[in-house]
Structures are given as structure tokens and as C-alpha cells.
Coordinates of C-alpha atoms in Angstrom, one line a residue:
X1 CA -35.9 -30.0 -154.3
X2 CA -39.5 -30.7 -155.2
X3 CA -39.0 -34.4 -155.0
X4 CA -37.3 -34.0 -151.6
X5 CA -40.2 -32.0 -150.2
X6 CA -42.6 -34.7 -151.5
X7 CA -40.6 -37.4 -149.7
X8 CA -40.6 -35.3 -146.5
X9 CA -44.4 -34.9 -146.7
X10 CA -45.0 -38.6 -147.4
X11 CA -42.6 -39.6 -144.6
X12 CA -44.8 -37.5 -142.2
X13 CA -47.9 -39.1 -143.6
X14 CA -46.3 -42.5 -142.9
X15 CA -45.6 -41.3 -139.3
X16 CA -49.2 -40.3 -138.9
X17 CA -50.4 -43.7 -140.2
X18 CA -47.9 -45.3 -137.8
X19 CA -49.6 -43.5 -135.0
X20 CA -53.1 -44.9 -135.6
X21 CA -51.7 -48.2 -136.8
X22 CA -49.7 -48.7 -133.6
X23 CA -52.1 -46.9 -131.2
X24 CA -53.3 -50.3 -130.1
X25 CA -49.8 -51.1 -128.7
X26 CA -50.2 -48.4 -126.1
X27 CA -53.9 -48.4 -125.3
X28 CA -55.1 -52.0 -125.9
X29 CA -54.6 -53.2 -122.3
X30 CA -56.0 -50.0 -120.6
X31 CA -59.1 -50.3 -122.8
X32 CA -59.4 -54.0 -122.3
X33 CA -59.3 -53.6 -118.5
X34 CA -61.6 -50.5 -118.7
X35 CA -59.1 -48.3 -116.8
X36 CA -59.8 -45.7 -119.5
X37 CA -62.4 -45.3 -122.2
X38 CA -61.1 -45.6 -125.8
X39 CA -61.2 -41.8 -126.3
X40 CA -59.4 -41.1 -122.9
X41 CA -56.9 -43.8 -123.8
X42 CA -55.9 -42.3 -127.2
X43 CA -55.6 -38.8 -125.6
X44 CA -53.4 -40.3 -122.9
X45 CA -51.2 -42.2 -125.4
X46 CA -50.9 -39.3 -127.8
X47 CA -49.8 -36.9 -125.1
X48 CA -47.0 -39.2 -124.0
X49 CA -46.1 -39.9 -127.7
X50 CA -45.4 -36.2 -128.1
X51 CA -43.7 -35.8 -124.7
X52 CA -41.1 -38.3 -125.9
X53 CA -39.6 -35.4 -128.0
X54 CA -37.9 -34.1 -124.8
X55 CA -36.8 -37.6 -123.5
X56 CA -35.1 -39.4 -126.4
X57 CA -32.0 -38.7 -128.5
X58 CA -31.5 -39.6 -132.2
X59 CA -29.7 -43.0 -131.9
X60 CA -32.4 -45.0 -133.6
X61 CA -32.8 -42.3 -136.3
X62 CA -29.0 -42.6 -137.0
X63 CA -29.4 -46.4 -137.4
X64 CA -32.4 -46.1 -139.8
X65 CA -30.6 -43.4 -141.9
X66 CA -27.8 -45.8 -142.5
X67 CA -30.0 -48.6 -143.8
X68 CA -28.4 -48.1 -147.3
X69 CA -25.3 -46.4 -148.5
X70 CA -26.6 -42.9 -149.2
X71 CA -23.8 -42.2 -151.7
X72 CA -25.1 -44.9 -154.0
X73 CA -28.8 -44.3 -154.1
X74 CA -31.1 -41.5 -155.3
X75 CA -34.3 -39.9 -154.1
X76 CA -36.5 -42.2 -156.1
X77 CA -35.2 -45.1 -153.9
X78 CA -36.4 -43.4 -150.8
X79 CA -39.7 -42.3 -152.4
X80 CA -40.5 -45.8 -153.4
X81 CA -39.6 -47.2 -150.0
X82 CA -41.9 -44.7 -148.2
X83 CA -44.8 -45.3 -150.6
X84 CA -44.5 -49.1 -150.2
X85 CA -44.4 -48.7 -146.4
X86 CA -47.6 -46.6 -146.5
X87 CA -49.4 -49.1 -148.7
X88 CA -48.5 -52.1 -146.5
X89 CA -49.3 -50.2 -143.3
X90 CA -52.8 -49.3 -144.5
X91 CA -53.4 -52.8 -145.8
X92 CA -52.4 -54.5 -142.4
X93 CA -54.4 -51.8 -140.5
X94 CA -57.5 -52.6 -142.6
X95 CA -57.1 -56.3 -142.0
X96 CA -56.6 -55.7 -138.2
X97 CA -53.1 -57.2 -138.3
X98 CA -50.6 -55.7 -135.8
X99 CA -47.6 -55.8 -138.1
X100 CA -44.5 -53.7 -137.5
X101 CA -44.5 -50.2 -139.0
X102 CA -40.8 -50.1 -138.2
X103 CA -40.0 -53.2 -140.3
X104 CA -42.3 -52.0 -143.0
X105 CA -40.3 -48.8 -143.4
X106 CA -36.9 -50.5 -143.2
X107 CA -38.0 -53.3 -145.6
X108 CA -39.3 -50.7 -148.1
X109 CA -36.1 -48.6 -147.9
X110 CA -33.9 -51.7 -148.3
X111 CA -36.0 -53.2 -151.1
X112 CA -36.0 -50.1 -153.3
X113 CA -32.2 -49.7 -152.7
X114 CA -31.6 -53.2 -153.8
X115 CA -33.7 -52.6 -157.0
X116 CA -31.5 -49.6 -157.7
X117 CA -28.0 -50.8 -157.0
X118 CA -28.0 -54.5 -155.9
X119 CA -27.7 -56.2 -152.5
X120 CA -24.3 -54.6 -151.7
X121 CA -25.9 -51.2 -151.3
X122 CA -27.6 -52.2 -148.1
X123 CA -25.8 -52.0 -144.8
X124 CA -26.5 -55.6 -143.7
X125 CA -24.0 -55.6 -140.8
X126 CA -22.1 -52.7 -139.2
X127 CA -19.6 -53.9 -136.5
X128 CA -19.9 -52.6 -132.9
X129 CA -18.0 -49.6 -131.7
X130 CA -17.0 -48.5 -128.2
X131 CA -18.5 -51.6 -126.5
X132 CA -21.9 -51.1 -128.1
X133 CA -23.9 -53.5 -130.2
X134 CA -23.5 -54.0 -133.9
X135 CA -26.1 -52.6 -136.2
X136 CA -27.5 -53.0 -139.8
X137 CA -30.5 -54.6 -141.4
X138 CA -29.4 -58.1 -140.2
X139 CA -29.6 -56.9 -136.6
X140 CA -33.0 -55.4 -137.2
X141 CA -34.2 -58.8 -138.7
X142 CA -32.7 -60.6 -135.7
X143 CA -34.8 -58.5 -133.3
X144 CA -38.0 -59.8 -135.0
X145 CA -37.3 -62.8 -132.8
X146 CA -35.4 -61.1 -130.0
X147 CA -37.8 -58.2 -129.2
X148 CA -40.9 -60.2 -128.5
X149 CA -38.8 -62.8 -126.7
X150 CA -37.2 -60.1 -124.4
X151 CA -40.6 -58.6 -123.9
X152 CA -42.2 -61.9 -123.0
X153 CA -39.3 -62.8 -120.6
X154 CA -39.4 -59.5 -118.9
X155 CA -43.2 -59.6 -118.4
X156 CA -43.1 -63.2 -117.2
X157 CA -40.4 -62.3 -114.6
X158 CA -42.3 -59.2 -113.5
X159 CA -45.5 -61.3 -113.2
X160 CA -43.8 -64.0 -111.2
X161 CA -42.2 -61.4 -108.9
X162 CA -45.5 -59.7 -108.1
X163 CA -47.3 -63.0 -107.7
X164 CA -44.8 -64.1 -105.1
X165 CA -45.0 -60.7 -103.5
X166 CA -48.8 -61.3 -102.8
X167 CA -47.9 -64.0 -100.3
X168 CA -47.5 -63.2 -96.6
X169 CA -43.8 -64.1 -96.4
X170 CA -40.6 -62.2 -95.6
X171 CA -38.6 -63.6 -98.5
X172 CA -40.4 -61.8 -101.3
X173 CA -39.9 -58.6 -99.4
X174 CA -36.2 -59.2 -99.0
X175 CA -36.0 -60.0 -102.7
X176 CA -37.8 -56.7 -103.5
X177 CA -35.5 -54.8 -101.2
X178 CA -32.6 -56.2 -103.2
X179 CA -34.2 -55.1 -106.4
X180 CA -34.5 -51.6 -105.1
X181 CA -30.8 -51.4 -104.0
X182 CA -29.6 -52.9 -107.4
X183 CA -31.8 -50.5 -109.3
X184 CA -30.6 -47.4 -107.5
X185 CA -27.0 -48.5 -107.9
X186 CA -27.4 -49.3 -111.6
X187 CA -29.2 -46.1 -112.5
X188 CA -26.5 -44.0 -110.6
X189 CA -23.8 -45.6 -112.8
X190 CA -25.6 -44.7 -116.0
X191 CA -26.3 -41.1 -115.4
X192 CA -24.4 -38.2 -117.0
X193 CA -23.3 -35.9 -114.2
X194 CA -22.6 -32.2 -114.7
X195 CA -19.0 -32.5 -115.8
X196 CA -20.0 -34.9 -118.5
X197 CA -22.8 -32.8 -120.0
X198 CA -21.6 -31.0 -123.1
X199 CA -24.4 -28.4 -123.3
X200 CA -26.0 -27.9 -119.9
X201 CA -29.6 -26.6 -120.2
X202 CA -29.5 -24.6 -116.9
X203 CA -27.1 -22.6 -114.8
X204 CA -27.9 -24.9 -111.9
X205 CA -25.9 -28.1 -111.9
X206 CA -28.7 -30.0 -110.2
X207 CA -31.4 -29.1 -112.8
X208 CA -29.0 -29.6 -115.7
X209 CA -28.4 -33.2 -114.5
X210 CA -32.1 -33.8 -113.9
X211 CA -33.3 -32.5 -117.3
X212 CA -30.4 -34.0 -119.4
X213 CA -32.3 -36.1 -122.0
X214 CA -29.9 -39.0 -121.5
X215 CA -30.7 -39.0 -117.7
X216 CA -34.4 -38.6 -118.1
X217 CA -34.6 -41.9 -119.8
X218 CA -32.7 -43.6 -117.0
X219 CA -34.8 -41.8 -114.3
X220 CA -37.9 -43.2 -116.1
X221 CA -36.5 -46.8 -116.0
X222 CA -35.8 -46.4 -112.3
X223 CA -39.3 -45.0 -111.7
X224 CA -41.0 -47.9 -113.4
X225 CA -39.0 -50.5 -111.5
X226 CA -39.3 -48.7 -108.1
X227 CA -43.1 -48.2 -108.6
X228 CA -43.4 -52.0 -109.1
X229 CA -41.2 -52.6 -106.1
X230 CA -43.2 -50.4 -103.8
X231 CA -46.4 -52.1 -104.9
X232 CA -44.7 -55.5 -104.3
X233 CA -43.8 -54.5 -100.7
X234 CA -47.4 -53.8 -99.8
X235 CA -49.1 -56.3 -102.0
X236 CA -49.5 -59.0 -99.4
X237 CA -51.3 -56.6 -97.0
X238 CA -54.0 -55.5 -99.5
X239 CA -57.4 -57.0 -100.1
X240 CA -58.2 -58.2 -103.6
X241 CA -60.4 -55.2 -104.2
X242 CA -57.9 -52.7 -102.9
X243 CA -55.1 -54.3 -104.9
X244 CA -57.2 -54.1 -108.1
X245 CA -57.8 -50.4 -107.5
X246 CA -54.1 -49.7 -107.1
X247 CA -53.2 -51.9 -110.1
X248 CA -55.6 -49.9 -112.3
X249 CA -54.0 -46.7 -111.2
X250 CA -50.6 -48.2 -111.8
X251 CA -51.7 -49.1 -115.3
X252 CA -51.9 -45.4 -116.1
X253 CA -48.2 -45.1 -115.3
X254 CA -47.2 -48.2 -117.2
X255 CA -49.2 -47.3 -120.3
X256 CA -47.8 -43.8 -120.2
X257 CA -44.3 -45.2 -120.0
X258 CA -45.0 -47.5 -123.0
X259 CA -46.4 -44.6 -125.0
X260 CA -43.2 -42.6 -124.3
X261 CA -41.2 -45.5 -125.6
X262 CA -43.5 -45.9 -128.6
X263 CA -43.2 -42.2 -129.5
X264 CA -39.4 -42.1 -128.9
X265 CA -38.7 -45.3 -130.9
X266 CA -41.0 -45.0 -133.9
X267 CA -40.8 -41.2 -134.5
X268 CA -37.0 -41.6 -134.8
X269 CA -37.4 -44.0 -137.7
X270 CA -39.1 -41.3 -139.8
X271 CA -36.5 -38.8 -138.7
X272 CA -33.9 -41.2 -140.0
X273 CA -35.6 -41.5 -143.4
X274 CA -35.9 -37.6 -143.7
X275 CA -32.2 -37.3 -142.8
X276 CA -31.2 -39.9 -145.4
X277 CA -33.3 -38.1 -148.0
X278 CA -31.5 -34.8 -147.4
X279 CA -28.1 -36.5 -147.5
X280 CA -29.1 -38.2 -150.9
X281 CA -30.3 -34.8 -152.2
X282 CA -26.9 -33.2 -151.4
X283 CA -25.1 -36.1 -153.0
X284 CA -27.2 -36.3 -156.2
X285 CA -27.9 -32.5 -156.8
X286 CA -24.3 -31.4 -156.6
X287 CA -25.2 -28.9 -153.9
X288 CA -22.7 -28.2 -151.1
X289 CA -23.7 -28.8 -147.5
X290 CA -23.0 -25.1 -146.9
X291 CA -25.4 -24.0 -149.7
X292 CA -28.4 -25.9 -148.1
X293 CA -31.1 -23.7 -146.5
X294 CA -30.9 -23.6 -142.7
X295 CA -34.1 -25.6 -142.4
X296 CA -32.4 -28.5 -144.3
X297 CA -29.1 -28.4 -142.4
X298 CA -28.9 -32.1 -141.8
X299 CA -25.7 -34.0 -141.2
X300 CA -25.6 -37.8 -140.9
X301 CA -23.3 -39.3 -138.2
X302 CA -20.0 -40.5 -139.4
X303 CA -17.5 -42.5 -137.3
X304 CA -17.3 -40.7 -134.0
X305 CA -18.9 -37.5 -135.2
X306 CA -22.5 -37.2 -134.2
X307 CA -25.2 -36.2 -136.7
X308 CA -27.4 -33.2 -136.4
X309 CA -30.8 -32.0 -137.7
X310 CA -32.9 -28.9 -137.4
X311 CA -35.4 -28.9 -134.6
X312 CA -38.5 -28.8 -136.9
X313 CA -37.8 -32.4 -138.1
X314 CA -38.1 -34.2 -134.7
X315 CA -40.9 -31.8 -133.7
X316 CA -42.9 -32.6 -136.9
X317 CA -42.3 -36.3 -136.5
X318 CA -43.4 -36.4 -132.8
X319 CA -46.4 -34.3 -133.7
X320 CA -47.4 -36.5 -136.6
X321 CA -47.3 -39.7 -134.6
X322 CA -49.2 -38.1 -131.7
X323 CA -52.0 -37.0 -134.1
X324 CA -52.1 -40.5 -135.6
X325 CA -52.5 -42.0 -132.2
X326 CA -55.4 -39.6 -131.5
X327 CA -57.1 -41.1 -134.6
X328 CA -57.0 -44.5 -132.9
X329 CA -56.7 -48.0 -134.4
X330 CA -59.7 -49.9 -133.2
X331 CA -59.3 -52.9 -135.4
X332 CA -55.9 -53.7 -133.9
X333 CA -57.0 -52.8 -130.4
X334 CA -59.4 -55.8 -130.4
X335 CA -56.6 -58.2 -131.5
X336 CA -54.1 -56.9 -128.9
X337 CA -56.5 -56.4 -126.0
X338 CA -58.5 -59.6 -126.1
X339 CA -57.6 -62.1 -128.8
X340 CA -54.1 -63.1 -127.6
X341 CA -55.0 -63.7 -123.9
X342 CA -57.5 -62.3 -121.4
X343 CA -55.9 -59.2 -119.9
X344 CA -56.6 -58.0 -116.3
X345 CA -55.1 -54.9 -114.6
X346 CA -52.4 -57.1 -113.2
X347 CA -51.4 -58.4 -116.6
X348 CA -51.7 -54.9 -118.1
X349 CA -49.2 -53.5 -115.6
X350 CA -46.8 -56.3 -116.1
X351 CA -47.0 -56.3 -119.9
X352 CA -46.8 -52.5 -120.3
X353 CA -43.9 -52.2 -117.8
X354 CA -42.0 -54.9 -119.5
X355 CA -42.7 -53.4 -123.0
X356 CA -41.6 -50.0 -121.8
X357 CA -38.3 -51.2 -120.3
X358 CA -37.5 -53.2 -123.4
X359 CA -38.1 -50.1 -125.7
X360 CA -36.0 -47.9 -123.4
X361 CA -33.0 -50.3 -123.4
X362 CA -33.1 -51.0 -127.1
X363 CA -33.4 -47.3 -127.9
X364 CA -30.3 -46.8 -125.7
X365 CA -28.5 -49.4 -127.8
X366 CA -29.8 -47.6 -131.0
X367 CA -31.7 -50.7 -132.2
X368 CA -34.9 -49.9 -134.1
X369 CA -37.1 -52.6 -132.7
X370 CA -40.8 -53.0 -133.3
X371 CA -43.1 -51.7 -130.6
X372 CA -45.8 -54.1 -132.0
X373 CA -43.6 -57.1 -131.5
X374 CA -42.5 -56.0 -128.1
X375 CA -45.9 -55.5 -126.5
X376 CA -47.3 -58.6 -128.2
X377 CA -44.4 -60.6 -126.6
X378 CA -45.1 -58.9 -123.3
X379 CA -48.8 -59.9 -123.4
X380 CA -47.8 -63.5 -124.2
X381 CA -45.4 -63.5 -121.3
X382 CA -48.1 -62.6 -118.7
X383 CA -50.4 -65.2 -120.3
X384 CA -47.8 -67.9 -119.7
X385 CA -47.8 -67.2 -115.9
X386 CA -51.3 -68.6 -115.8
X387 CA -50.8 -71.6 -118.1
X388 CA -49.6 -72.3 -121.6
X389 CA -53.2 -72.8 -122.9
X390 CA -54.1 -69.3 -121.6
X391 CA -52.3 -67.9 -124.7
X392 CA -54.4 -68.3 -127.9
X393 CA -51.5 -69.8 -130.0
X394 CA -53.6 -69.8 -133.2
X395 CA -53.8 -66.0 -133.1
X396 CA -50.2 -65.8 -132.1
X397 CA -48.9 -67.9 -135.0
X398 CA -50.9 -65.8 -137.4
X399 CA -49.2 -62.7 -136.0
X400 CA -45.7 -64.3 -136.3
X401 CA -46.3 -65.0 -139.9
X402 CA -47.3 -61.3 -140.5
X403 CA -44.0 -60.3 -138.7
X404 CA -41.9 -62.6 -140.8
X405 CA -43.5 -61.6 -144.1
X406 CA -43.5 -57.8 -143.4
X407 CA -39.9 -57.1 -144.4
X408 CA -39.7 -59.2 -147.6
X409 CA -43.2 -58.1 -148.8
X410 CA -42.4 -54.5 -148.1
X411 CA -39.1 -54.9 -149.9
X412 CA -40.7 -56.6 -153.0
X413 CA -43.4 -54.0 -153.1
X414 CA -40.9 -51.1 -152.9
X415 CA -38.8 -52.7 -155.7
X416 CA -41.8 -52.8 -157.9
X417 CA -42.8 -49.2 -157.1
X418 CA -39.2 -48.1 -157.8
X419 CA -39.2 -49.7 -161.3
X420 CA -42.5 -48.0 -162.1
X421 CA -41.4 -44.6 -160.8
X422 CA -38.1 -44.8 -162.8
X423 CA -40.3 -44.9 -166.0
X424 CA -41.7 -41.5 -165.1
X425 CA -39.0 -39.8 -163.0

């Protein structure tokens, strides 16, 4: 039990480090465009990191918890993985490298598991069910490429849409009207209506539907797209100075949306590690699930049976990442906010909106993507709308190398730490 508590404590320490390591993802553009001061920006981002507790489910947590077969590993495996993730995160933060905390954690978990029981212990590929996407470490690795590409494509398309909307022509307005109609229709098809909600929060059917966590996420997606659409409809009638003022105010919305996605995506990864640690403790200690104290009543998902965990785990994880964000990450803010490409309020809105939409959709699909990769790709996408040379490709290539190396280095480091720990534990 002592080792389990140490792992839980270190996992929350990692979550805190994740907060200040990845704070730049949420605040770099609002600081670069001077919409908010650095202090105001971290307060803003931390608040929405924590608010994500009421918005997102546990889909990503379930995926991370199943990185390795919990029946075939022990607590030392998870301890080594968390320690390796903390070391690599601190090193990359000190060097000002916006590497992925998510991939650090998954790489560390997988590396120590391989050191313990070989390559077969890792869930490399889990086939899709019920029309969803497959999962496993191979899918996470694939999204090292796909997440920034999707973010870049989304921000590029949003930028092109808004640039055309600035022209005094009827066609961009007709296109925007079509976007509004399609968005309203699509969101309406994704909502859980009252008869589908298993545990309504209110007696009122209306409020139960509005505050269902699954629905809140889709309402936010609709709100982001419709906010952009409303601006697009009036963009051509605004002076440059008036448009700049509105864009800076809109940036508060887009940065808040991205901070929500950051909190919801990254906190779940630590929740998954804690859930896996409890499952391993039950398997290796001989304790029955029923004999576990109520505060450790964790059940991993299996087949069609959803998992469960006590409320203190998500609450602690969301609190830790919010506190970490409050601590800031100024070394990485400089890289994200100015070194990749020059960012104005226009680019900030497009990049953050695209990043938020990417995180919401991948969370819905239970894919633990990197918020760092996503926002970096989004910033590159808006840079490409100006010209290819607007993106500082030398910096970008260095970042890509850091992304590619994060999982193998974290895995190797975790394996070494595992072998050292086994000498003493």
C-alpha cells in the first residue's frame, strides 16, 4: 500500500509539472499578442484547466490505463515510468523544448513494462469497437504525426475562411451561412437527449440535457464554430482597428476553449496511470476488489463495461494541472509565441480555435494526443496562410526531432530506472 500511495503522489507531481510545462500551449498566443499579461494569462488558463473537470469524461484515462496488460506488471513498473516521465519533462522544460508530456508518460509506462516482461506486455494495437477508432500505443505514436497535421489543416482552413470573409462579396457570407446550418445540424445529431441519459443530474429534462457532460463538449464545439461564423459575417464591414479589437476579445474565448481541452486531455492521462496502479496493486497483493477501501474503489473498463473511479482522483488531477499552469512555463512560452511564426490576434484566434476543436474531437474518440503537438501544428497552419517562409522551419524541425525522440528516450530512461529500482525493491 505504501508503494501505491507513493505512485499516486508522484503521478500528481507529474500532473503539476505537466501544467507548468504545457502552460505555454494555452497562453503563448494571448501573451504574444498582448491580449493578456503573463500573470492574467496563467490565471485564465488555470481556471479553464480546472473547469474541464465538469466537461470531459474518462475516455482518454481508460486508453492510458490500458497501455500495458495490468495482469502482467507490478507497481515498480508504474513507479519507474512515472519517475522517467518527471525527469524528461523537467529536462525539456529547462531547455525550453515544447515536448509532449503525454508521450513522455506513455513512453515511460511502456518502457518500464517492456523491461519487466518483454514487448508483448504492451497493448500495441487494440481493434476498434462499435464503429470507433482502434487504440493502443501504435495509435498514440501515429498521432505524433496526425495531431499536428490535423491542427495545421484546421487552422489553415479557418484562416482562409476568415480571410475570404473580410472581402465585400456575397459568396463568403453564403458559405458562412452554410457552415452555420451544417454545424447546428451536426451538433443536434451528436447530443444525448433525455431518454438516453442514464443518470440525469436534474429533475428538469431541459437542464439535464444542457448539463450532461457529453453534451457540454458538443455545445462548446458548436459555440466555437458559431462564434467564428458570426465574426465572419460582419468581418467585411469592420475597419481594421475595429476588427483587431474584436479579434483580441475573441482570443479570450479561443484560449479558454483550448485551456479546457488541455485540462480535459492531459489530466485524464494521470487519472489513467493512477487507475492502472490500483488495478496492479489488487492483482499483485492478493487483495479482493471488495476489500479495497472506498477511496481506492477503482475498476478498469473491460469489454462493454465502463470503468469507474472515486471522485477525488479526477478532482485531484484537475487541481494539480491547474496549479501547475498557475506556475507558468515562460521558457516554452517564448518558443511557442514568437519563434515558430509571428502571431497576431487573427492568427491567435485561428490557431487556438483549431487546436481546441482538434482536442475535443480526439478526446471524444478516446485518443490521448499531445496538446503541445496540436497547438504547434495549429500555429504552423496559420503561418502557412501568409507564405511558406513565414514559418521558421529551422525551429520547427528541432521541435519535430524532440517529438520523435520523446517516446523512445522516455522508454529507455524508464527501463533503466526500473532495473535500478528492482535492486532495492
